[in-house]
C-alpha positions as YAML, in Angstrom:
chain: A
units: angstrom
residues:
- id: 1
  name: MET
  ca: [59.62, 81.45, 60.91]
- id: 2
  name: ARG
  ca: [56.72, 83.83, 60.87]
- id: 3
  name: ASN
  ca: [57.16, 86.20, 57.93]
- id: 4
  name: ASP
  ca: [57.90, 86.13, 54.23]
- id: 5
  name: PRO
  ca: [61.42, 87.59, 53.93]
- id: 6
  name: ASN
  ca: [60.58, 88.96, 50.48]
- id: 7
  name: LYS
  ca: [57.73, 91.01, 51.95]
- id: 8
  name: ILE
  ca: [60.01, 92.30, 54.68]
- id: 9
  name: LEU
  ca: [62.58, 93.24, 52.05]
- id: 10
  name: SER
  ca: [59.88, 95.14, 50.14]
- id: 11
  name: ASP
  ca: [59.00, 96.95, 53.37]
- id: 12
  name: LEU
  ca: [62.62, 98.03, 53.83]
- id: 13
  name: LYS
  ca: [62.77, 99.26, 50.24]
- id: 14
  name: ALA
  ca: [59.57, 101.24, 50.73]
- id: 15
  name: GLY
  ca: [60.96, 102.67, 53.97]
- id: 16
  name: ASN
  ca: [64.13, 103.81, 52.25]
- id: 17
  name: GLU
  ca: [62.03, 105.50, 49.58]
- id: 18
  name: ARG
  ca: [60.05, 107.31, 52.27]
- id: 19
  name: PHE
  ca: [63.31, 108.40, 53.89]
- id: 20
  name: LEU
  ca: [64.61, 109.75, 50.58]
- id: 21
  name: ASN
  ca: [61.37, 111.67, 50.01]
- id: 22
  name: GLY
  ca: [61.18, 113.07, 53.54]
- id: 23
  name: GLU
  ca: [57.97, 111.15, 54.23]
- id: 24
  name: SER
  ca: [58.78, 109.23, 57.42]
- id: 25
  name: ILE
  ca: [55.81, 107.59, 59.11]
- id: 26
  name: GLN
  ca: [57.52, 107.22, 62.47]
- id: 27
  name: ASN
  ca: [56.35, 109.17, 65.50]
- id: 28
  name: SER
  ca: [58.36, 109.78, 68.65]
- id: 29
  name: THR
  ca: [55.32, 109.53, 70.92]
- id: 30
  name: SER
  ca: [54.21, 106.16, 69.59]
- id: 31
  name: SER
  ca: [57.84, 104.99, 69.51]
- id: 32
  name: LEU
  ca: [58.17, 105.71, 73.24]
- id: 33
  name: LEU
  ca: [54.99, 103.75, 73.93]
- id: 34
  name: LYS
  ca: [56.36, 100.85, 71.89]
- id: 35
  name: LEU
  ca: [59.63, 100.96, 73.82]
- id: 36
  name: LYS
  ca: [57.79, 100.76, 77.13]
- id: 37
  name: ASN
  ca: [55.66, 97.89, 75.82]
- id: 38
  name: PHE
  ca: [58.66, 95.97, 74.49]
- id: 39
  name: ALA
  ca: [60.35, 96.36, 77.89]
- id: 40
  name: LYS
  ca: [57.49, 94.27, 79.29]
- id: 41
  name: THR
  ca: [56.73, 91.88, 76.44]
- id: 42
  name: GLY
  ca: [60.09, 91.44, 74.73]
- id: 43
  name: GLN
  ca: [61.18, 92.11, 71.17]
- id: 44
  name: LEU
  ca: [60.18, 90.55, 67.87]
- id: 45
  name: PRO
  ca: [62.34, 92.17, 65.14]
- id: 46
  name: LYS
  ca: [61.38, 91.47, 61.55]
- id: 47
  name: ALA
  ca: [64.89, 91.77, 60.09]
- id: 48
  name: ILE
  ca: [68.51, 91.45, 61.14]
- id: 49
  name: VAL
  ca: [70.93, 94.03, 59.77]
- id: 50
  name: LEU
  ca: [74.69, 93.47, 59.94]
- id: 51
  name: CYS
  ca: [76.18, 96.82, 59.04]
- id: 52
  name: CYS
  ca: [79.09, 99.18, 59.57]
- id: 53
  name: SER
  ca: [79.49, 101.23, 62.73]
- id: 54
  name: ASP
  ca: [79.77, 104.47, 60.74]
- id: 55
  name: SER
  ca: [77.76, 107.22, 62.42]
- id: 56
  name: ARG
  ca: [76.47, 108.39, 59.04]
- id: 57
  name: ALA
  ca: [74.53, 105.15, 58.51]
- id: 58
  name: PRO
  ca: [71.67, 105.12, 61.07]
- id: 59
  name: VAL
  ca: [69.86, 101.97, 59.99]
- id: 60
  name: GLU
  ca: [66.39, 102.59, 61.44]
- id: 61
  name: MET
  ca: [66.29, 106.08, 59.97]
- id: 62
  name: ILE
  ca: [67.34, 105.20, 56.44]
- id: 63
  name: PHE
  ca: [64.75, 102.41, 56.30]
- id: 64
  name: ASP
  ca: [62.11, 104.44, 58.16]
- id: 65
  name: GLN
  ca: [61.65, 101.70, 60.76]
- id: 66
  name: ASP
  ca: [60.54, 102.01, 64.35]
- id: 67
  name: ILE
  ca: [61.80, 100.78, 67.70]
- id: 68
  name: GLY
  ca: [61.71, 96.99, 67.77]
- id: 69
  name: ASP
  ca: [61.62, 96.53, 63.99]
- id: 70
  name: LEU
  ca: [65.29, 95.78, 63.35]
- id: 71
  name: PHE
  ca: [67.92, 93.72, 65.15]
- id: 72
  name: VAL
  ca: [71.00, 95.75, 64.26]
- id: 73
  name: ILE
  ca: [74.54, 94.40, 64.57]
- id: 74
  name: ARG
  ca: [77.15, 97.09, 63.95]
- id: 75
  name: VAL
  ca: [80.86, 96.57, 63.41]
- id: 76
  name: ALA
  ca: [83.44, 98.50, 61.41]
- id: 77
  name: GLY
  ca: [83.52, 97.21, 57.85]
- id: 78
  name: ASN
  ca: [80.46, 94.97, 58.39]
- id: 79
  name: VAL
  ca: [82.89, 92.07, 58.85]
- id: 80
  name: VAL
  ca: [81.86, 88.55, 59.83]
- id: 81
  name: ALA
  ca: [83.46, 87.34, 63.07]
- id: 82
  name: PRO
  ca: [82.39, 84.68, 65.61]
- id: 83
  name: SER
  ca: [80.60, 87.01, 68.04]
- id: 84
  name: LEU
  ca: [78.68, 88.61, 65.16]
- id: 85
  name: VAL
  ca: [77.68, 85.21, 63.79]
- id: 86
  name: GLY
  ca: [76.48, 84.36, 67.28]
- id: 87
  name: SER
  ca: [74.38, 87.51, 67.33]
- id: 88
  name: VAL
  ca: [72.70, 86.49, 64.07]
- id: 89
  name: GLU
  ca: [72.14, 82.97, 65.40]
- id: 90
  name: PHE
  ca: [70.61, 84.43, 68.56]
- id: 91
  name: ALA
  ca: [68.10, 86.59, 66.67]
- id: 92
  name: VAL
  ca: [67.19, 83.81, 64.24]
- id: 93
  name: SER
  ca: [66.71, 81.14, 66.87]
- id: 94
  name: THR
  ca: [65.14, 83.33, 69.59]
- id: 95
  name: PHE
  ca: [62.86, 85.61, 67.59]
- id: 96
  name: GLY
  ca: [62.34, 83.66, 64.37]
- id: 97
  name: THR
  ca: [63.72, 86.55, 62.32]
- id: 98
  name: ASN
  ca: [64.27, 85.28, 58.79]
- id: 99
  name: LEU
  ca: [65.71, 88.16, 56.75]
- id: 100
  name: VAL
  ca: [69.37, 89.07, 57.21]
- id: 101
  name: LEU
  ca: [70.68, 92.15, 55.45]
- id: 102
  name: VAL
  ca: [74.43, 92.75, 55.22]
- id: 103
  name: MET
  ca: [74.85, 96.44, 54.44]
- id: 104
  name: GLY
  ca: [78.01, 98.30, 53.54]
- id: 105
  name: HIS
  ca: [78.24, 101.94, 52.56]
- id: 106
  name: SER
  ca: [80.14, 104.29, 50.29]
- id: 107
  name: GLU
  ca: [83.33, 105.94, 51.55]
- id: 108
  name: CYS
  ca: [83.75, 103.26, 54.22]
- id: 109
  name: GLY
  ca: [86.64, 104.07, 56.55]
- id: 110
  name: ALA
  ca: [87.36, 100.41, 57.24]
- id: 111
  name: ILE
  ca: [87.65, 99.74, 53.52]
- id: 112
  name: LYS
  ca: [89.96, 102.74, 53.08]
- id: 113
  name: ALA
  ca: [92.09, 101.50, 55.99]
- id: 114
  name: THR
  ca: [92.28, 98.06, 54.42]
- id: 115
  name: LEU
  ca: [93.39, 99.40, 51.05]
- id: 116
  name: ASP
  ca: [96.02, 101.49, 52.84]
- id: 117
  name: TYR
  ca: [97.14, 98.41, 54.77]
- id: 118
  name: ILE
  ca: [97.54, 96.40, 51.56]
- id: 119
  name: ALA
  ca: [99.72, 99.20, 50.18]
- id: 120
  name: ASN
  ca: [101.63, 99.63, 53.43]
- id: 121
  name: SER
  ca: [101.39, 97.00, 56.17]
- id: 122
  name: GLN
  ca: [102.76, 99.51, 58.70]
- id: 123
  name: SER
  ca: [99.73, 101.77, 58.32]
- id: 124
  name: VAL
  ca: [97.74, 99.92, 61.02]
- id: 125
  name: SER
  ca: [98.91, 100.75, 64.53]
- id: 126
  name: SER
  ca: [96.52, 98.61, 66.59]
- id: 127
  name: ALA
  ca: [96.22, 94.83, 66.80]
- id: 128
  name: ASN
  ca: [92.46, 95.14, 67.08]
- id: 129
  name: ILE
  ca: [92.17, 97.31, 63.97]
- id: 130
  name: HIS
  ca: [94.49, 94.83, 62.28]
- id: 131
  name: ASP
  ca: [91.94, 92.12, 63.03]
- id: 132
  name: ILE
  ca: [89.29, 94.07, 61.12]
- id: 133
  name: VAL
  ca: [91.42, 94.91, 58.08]
- id: 134
  name: GLY
  ca: [92.79, 91.37, 58.12]
- id: 135
  name: ARG
  ca: [89.27, 90.04, 57.66]
- id: 136
  name: ILE
  ca: [88.55, 92.42, 54.79]
- id: 137
  name: SER
  ca: [91.85, 92.33, 52.90]
- id: 138
  name: PRO
  ca: [91.51, 88.88, 51.23]
- id: 139
  name: HIS
  ca: [88.29, 90.03, 49.58]
- id: 140
  name: VAL
  ca: [89.65, 93.31, 48.21]
- id: 141
  name: PHE
  ca: [93.30, 92.49, 47.57]
- id: 142
  name: ASP
  ca: [92.94, 92.12, 43.80]
- id: 143
  name: ILE
  ca: [91.04, 95.41, 43.63]
- id: 144
  name: ALA
  ca: [93.79, 97.15, 45.59]
- id: 145
  name: GLN
  ca: [96.34, 95.87, 43.09]
- id: 146
  name: THR
  ca: [94.40, 97.02, 40.01]
- id: 147
  name: GLN
  ca: [96.37, 99.69, 38.15]
- id: 148
  name: ASP
  ca: [93.88, 101.16, 35.69]
- id: 149
  name: ILE
  ca: [91.23, 102.55, 38.08]
- id: 150
  name: THR
  ca: [91.19, 105.55, 40.41]
- id: 151
  name: ASP
  ca: [91.43, 105.36, 44.18]
- id: 152
  name: ALA
  ca: [87.75, 106.34, 44.40]
- id: 153
  name: GLU
  ca: [86.81, 103.48, 42.09]
- id: 154
  name: LYS
  ca: [88.88, 101.10, 44.17]
- id: 155
  name: ILE
  ca: [86.95, 102.08, 47.29]
- id: 156
  name: THR
  ca: [83.59, 101.72, 45.53]
- id: 157
  name: ASN
  ca: [84.48, 98.32, 44.11]
- id: 158
  name: ALA
  ca: [85.99, 97.15, 47.39]
- id: 159
  name: VAL
  ca: [82.89, 98.13, 49.38]
- id: 160
  name: LEU
  ca: [80.72, 96.00, 47.09]
- id: 161
  name: ALA
  ca: [83.18, 93.10, 47.08]
- id: 162
  name: ASN
  ca: [83.31, 93.15, 50.86]
- id: 163
  name: VAL
  ca: [79.51, 93.04, 51.11]
- id: 164
  name: HIS
  ca: [79.35, 90.06, 48.76]
- id: 165
  name: ALA
  ca: [82.09, 88.32, 50.76]
- id: 166
  name: SER
  ca: [80.31, 88.94, 54.07]
- id: 167
  name: VAL
  ca: [77.04, 87.56, 52.68]
- id: 168
  name: GLU
  ca: [78.87, 84.45, 51.48]
- id: 169
  name: GLN
  ca: [80.75, 84.01, 54.75]
- id: 170
  name: LEU
  ca: [77.65, 84.47, 56.86]
- id: 171
  name: SER
  ca: [75.71, 81.99, 54.73]
- id: 172
  name: HIS
  ca: [78.27, 79.31, 55.62]
- id: 173
  name: SER
  ca: [79.36, 80.55, 59.02]
- id: 174
  name: SER
  ca: [77.63, 77.95, 61.18]
- id: 175
  name: ARG
  ca: [75.64, 74.74, 60.91]
- id: 176
  name: LEU
  ca: [72.55, 76.56, 62.19]
- id: 177
  name: ILE
  ca: [72.65, 79.38, 59.64]
- id: 178
  name: GLU
  ca: [73.79, 77.21, 56.73]
- id: 179
  name: GLY
  ca: [71.01, 74.72, 57.42]
- id: 180
  name: LEU
  ca: [68.35, 77.41, 57.51]
- id: 181
  name: VAL
  ca: [69.65, 78.93, 54.27]
- id: 182
  name: GLN
  ca: [69.59, 75.55, 52.55]
- id: 183
  name: GLN
  ca: [66.03, 74.98, 53.77]
- id: 184
  name: GLU
  ca: [65.11, 78.48, 52.55]
- id: 185
  name: LYS
  ca: [63.95, 79.37, 56.04]
- id: 186
  name: ILE
  ca: [66.10, 82.48, 56.12]
- id: 187
  name: LYS
  ca: [67.28, 84.82, 53.39]
- id: 188
  name: ILE
  ca: [70.65, 86.60, 53.48]
- id: 189
  name: ILE
  ca: [71.25, 89.42, 51.03]
- id: 190
  name: GLY
  ca: [73.62, 92.35, 50.65]
- id: 191
  name: ALA
  ca: [73.14, 96.07, 50.15]
- id: 192
  name: VAL
  ca: [75.18, 99.25, 49.86]
- id: 193
  name: LEU
  ca: [74.14, 102.63, 51.24]
- id: 194
  name: ASP
  ca: [75.21, 105.67, 49.22]
- id: 195
  name: LEU
  ca: [76.05, 108.28, 51.85]
- id: 196
  name: SER
  ca: [75.77, 111.12, 49.34]
- id: 197
  name: SER
  ca: [72.12, 110.41, 48.59]
- id: 198
  name: GLY
  ca: [70.76, 108.08, 51.27]
- id: 199
  name: LEU
  ca: [69.79, 105.53, 48.62]
- id: 200
  name: VAL
  ca: [70.23, 101.87, 49.49]
- id: 201
  name: LYS
  ca: [71.01, 99.59, 46.55]
- id: 202
  name: PHE
  ca: [70.26, 95.92, 47.14]
- id: 203
  name: CYS
  ca: [72.44, 93.13, 45.76]
- id: 204
  name: GLU
  ca: [69.81, 90.62, 44.67]
...
């Protein structure tokens, strides 16, 4: 394990601030050179990001990171499933990457679909989509049943609850990952991207 995950986390926070201020330090010419170099030498990402597939959440851009900086795993609802756990294990064991960020985002379609599914189990028409909402629903069921908050508040609360659940699941998802967490050789934290502003709030 080559880097201090806290320093990497600080770098991501600084990158998000640059993104918000329109002060990106990335350059397409140097990025292309890096890509060509990585094609020969291989990658060495400094962080793993498990995040939603939503097209409005381009991870490298919002953290102002370059080609080769992030090992990004995208899936609707940033759910934890075996193949995604395997992807994290691969990056950790192959590249020595020791910061894992689980990032959800506001107005998440997978969260909305899950809340709809809890209200009406017939709302999901595909078995594969059902697999996604089925993974999310246990973590947001109580929120869906809450009577004294608005639908918008339910989505906001459910997004955060789902991130916390994914962090917890991932931390105990395999002997490899759990062992590294216990030895403090990797750090797994959550975050939520606000699509309306571009600000990433970290759950530390």
